[in-house]
C-alpha atoms as a printed R data frame, in Angstrom:
    type eleno elety resid chain resno       x       y      z
1   ATOM     1    CA   UNK     A     1 -25.999 -75.219 70.101
2   ATOM     2    CA   UNK     A     2 -26.753 -77.445 66.965
3   ATOM     3    CA   UNK     A     3 -23.942 -77.440 63.995
4   ATOM     4    CA   UNK     A     4 -26.434 -79.160 61.912
5   ATOM     5    CA   UNK     A     5 -29.345 -76.707 62.527
6   ATOM     6    CA   UNK     A     6 -26.716 -73.678 62.326
7   ATOM     7    CA   UNK     A     7 -25.330 -75.004 58.750
8   ATOM     8    CA   UNK     A     8 -28.684 -75.573 57.435
9   ATOM     9    CA   UNK     A     9 -29.486 -71.786 58.540
10  ATOM    10    CA   UNK     A    10 -26.509 -70.624 56.920
11  ATOM    11    CA   UNK     A    11 -27.342 -72.697 53.683
12  ATOM    12    CA   UNK     A    12 -30.731 -71.092 53.693
13  ATOM    13    CA   UNK     A    13 -28.623 -67.572 52.962
14  ATOM    14    CA   UNK     A    14 -26.390 -68.892 50.432
15  ATOM    15    CA   UNK     A    15 -28.044 -71.545 48.412
16  ATOM    16    CA   UNK     A    16 -30.316 -70.509 45.278
17  ATOM    17    CA   UNK     A    17 -32.172 -73.641 45.464
18  ATOM    18    CA   UNK     A    18 -33.510 -75.130 48.803
19  ATOM    19    CA   UNK     A    19 -33.889 -78.450 47.267
20  ATOM    20    CA   UNK     A    20 -30.139 -78.718 47.167
21  ATOM    21    CA   UNK     A    21 -29.918 -79.438 50.802
22  ATOM    22    CA   UNK     A    22 -33.656 -79.455 52.379
23  ATOM    23    CA   UNK     A    23 -33.889 -83.139 52.698
24  ATOM    24    CA   UNK     A    24 -30.124 -83.730 54.118
25  ATOM    25    CA   UNK     A    25 -29.658 -84.247 57.769
26  ATOM    26    CA   UNK     A    26 -26.082 -85.768 57.395
27  ATOM    27    CA   UNK     A    27 -23.623 -82.997 58.574
28  ATOM    28    CA   UNK     A    28 -20.731 -83.848 56.595
29  ATOM    29    CA   UNK     A    29 -23.044 -83.634 53.275
30  ATOM    30    CA   UNK     A    30 -24.026 -80.077 54.531
31  ATOM    31    CA   UNK     A    31 -20.920 -78.966 54.894
32  ATOM    32    CA   UNK     A    32 -19.669 -80.177 51.488
33  ATOM    33    CA   UNK     A    33 -22.633 -78.050 50.008
34  ATOM    34    CA   UNK     A    34 -21.948 -75.125 52.036
35  ATOM    35    CA   UNK     A    35 -18.187 -75.277 50.629
36  ATOM    36    CA   UNK     A    36 -19.361 -75.336 47.261
37  ATOM    37    CA   UNK     A    37 -21.626 -72.639 47.751
38  ATOM    38    CA   UNK     A    38 -19.493 -70.079 49.224
39  ATOM    39    CA   UNK     A    39 -16.166 -71.057 47.237
40  ATOM    40    CA   UNK     A    40 -14.376 -68.054 45.857
41  ATOM    41    CA   UNK     A    41 -17.147 -65.636 47.401
42  ATOM    42    CA   UNK     A    42 -16.686 -63.106 50.116
43  ATOM    43    CA   UNK     A    43 -18.908 -63.261 52.829
44  ATOM    44    CA   UNK     A    44 -19.692 -61.773 56.442
45  ATOM    45    CA   UNK     A    45 -21.339 -64.453 58.691
46  ATOM    46    CA   UNK     A    46 -22.966 -62.594 62.059
47  ATOM    47    CA   UNK     A    47 -23.406 -65.186 64.656
48  ATOM    48    CA   UNK     A    48 -25.266 -63.004 67.412
49  ATOM    49    CA   UNK     A    49 -25.413 -63.784 71.205
50  ATOM    50    CA   UNK     A    50 -23.310 -67.033 71.134
51  ATOM    51    CA   UNK     A    51 -23.276 -68.924 74.742
52  ATOM    52    CA   UNK     A    52 -22.029 -72.204 73.772
53  ATOM    53    CA   UNK     A    53 -18.629 -72.722 75.217
54  ATOM    54    CA   UNK     A    54 -18.636 -76.505 76.003
55  ATOM    55    CA   UNK     A    55 -18.163 -77.949 72.658
56  ATOM    56    CA   UNK     A    56 -14.863 -76.721 70.852
57  ATOM    57    CA   UNK     A    57 -15.134 -79.648 68.470
58  ATOM    58    CA   UNK     A    58 -18.629 -78.632 67.235
59  ATOM    59    CA   UNK     A    59 -17.586 -75.097 66.726
60  ATOM    60    CA   UNK     A    60 -14.558 -76.233 64.752
61  ATOM    61    CA   UNK     A    61 -16.607 -78.291 62.387
62  ATOM    62    CA   UNK     A    62 -19.026 -75.638 61.863
63  ATOM    63    CA   UNK     A    63 -16.558 -73.111 61.172
64  ATOM    64    CA   UNK     A    64 -14.194 -75.487 58.937
65  ATOM    65    CA   UNK     A    65 -15.477 -74.336 55.394
66  ATOM    66    CA   UNK     A    66 -15.923 -70.791 56.407
67  ATOM    67    CA   UNK     A    67 -12.137 -70.682 57.327
68  ATOM    68    CA   UNK     A    68 -11.076 -72.657 54.424
69  ATOM    69    CA   UNK     A    69 -12.351 -70.193 51.858
70  ATOM    70    CA   UNK     A    70  -9.251 -68.280 50.091
71  ATOM    71    CA   UNK     A    71 -11.030 -65.392 49.473
72  ATOM    72    CA   UNK     A    72  -9.981 -62.298 50.927
73  ATOM    73    CA   UNK     A    73 -12.515 -60.094 52.657
74  ATOM    74    CA   UNK     A    74 -14.384 -63.089 54.581
75  ATOM    75    CA   UNK     A    75 -15.266 -62.753 57.947
76  ATOM    76    CA   UNK     A    76 -17.310 -64.436 60.971
77  ATOM    77    CA   UNK     A    77 -18.306 -62.203 63.695
78  ATOM    78    CA   UNK     A    78 -19.715 -63.401 66.585
79  ATOM    79    CA   UNK     A    79 -21.144 -61.576 69.652
80  ATOM    80    CA   UNK     A    80 -21.470 -62.873 73.218
81  ATOM    81    CA   UNK     A    81 -21.454 -61.753 76.508
82  ATOM    82    CA   UNK     A    82 -19.285 -64.698 77.605
83  ATOM    83    CA   UNK     A    83 -15.382 -64.314 77.433
84  ATOM    84    CA   UNK     A    84 -15.030 -67.910 77.031
85  ATOM    85    CA   UNK     A    85 -16.960 -68.124 74.071
86  ATOM    86    CA   UNK     A    86 -14.956 -65.217 72.660
87  ATOM    87    CA   UNK     A    87 -11.902 -66.854 73.336
88  ATOM    88    CA   UNK     A    88 -12.837 -70.596 72.138
89  ATOM    89    CA   UNK     A    89 -14.016 -69.345 68.658
90  ATOM    90    CA   UNK     A    90 -11.978 -66.409 68.183
91  ATOM    91    CA   UNK     A    91  -9.403 -66.081 65.752
92  ATOM    92    CA   UNK     A    92  -8.449 -62.421 66.941
93  ATOM    93    CA   UNK     A    93  -8.492 -60.724 70.157
94  ATOM    94    CA   UNK     A    94 -11.772 -59.986 71.627
95  ATOM    95    CA   UNK     A    95 -13.239 -56.434 71.290
96  ATOM    96    CA   UNK     A    96 -14.991 -55.598 74.520
97  ATOM    97    CA   UNK     A    97 -17.918 -53.015 74.450
98  ATOM    98    CA   UNK     A    98 -19.256 -51.282 77.508
99  ATOM    99    CA   UNK     A    99 -22.808 -49.827 77.582
100 ATOM   100    CA   UNK     A   100 -23.694 -46.153 77.028
101 ATOM   101    CA   UNK     A   101 -23.654 -43.928 80.135
102 ATOM   102    CA   UNK     A   102 -26.823 -43.011 81.787
103 ATOM   103    CA   UNK     A   103 -26.913 -39.557 80.265
104 ATOM   104    CA   UNK     A   104 -26.148 -40.643 76.697
105 ATOM   105    CA   UNK     A   105 -28.566 -43.574 76.841
106 ATOM   106    CA   UNK     A   106 -31.236 -40.938 78.021
107 ATOM   107    CA   UNK     A   107 -30.603 -38.869 74.907
108 ATOM   108    CA   UNK     A   108 -30.399 -41.954 72.544
109 ATOM   109    CA   UNK     A   109 -33.846 -43.180 73.841
110 ATOM   110    CA   UNK     A   110 -35.654 -39.945 73.673
111 ATOM   111    CA   UNK     A   111 -34.580 -39.443 70.084
112 ATOM   112    CA   UNK     A   112 -35.346 -42.925 69.222
113 ATOM   113    CA   UNK     A   113 -38.566 -42.775 71.024
114 ATOM   114    CA   UNK     A   114 -39.804 -39.269 70.048
115 ATOM   115    CA   UNK     A   115 -37.497 -37.739 67.469
116 ATOM   116    CA   UNK     A   116 -36.043 -34.629 67.627
């Protein structure tokens, strides 16, 4: 978990001009750039397979500009296998998903692998 790296990765998708942020390593400046680029815009950010549950302050700092956006319909979706991560970054109750049972999985696999 590195909030500077994650902020840079988010900026890659929201900035039209990479020169706006590419030579900046100061986290606060990067966050300001991010805030300026998402202000008054709707977004969906998916953070897949997150594991960091020891740095609550890092999560708070990373998500601050995203949570400050006043536009309705913005969402940060984090997937994790760790209940502690879900509780730490969650603003709503976690949604637990279970896997497919063996029969359903086999039908799904056959359909993907071999078609009809």
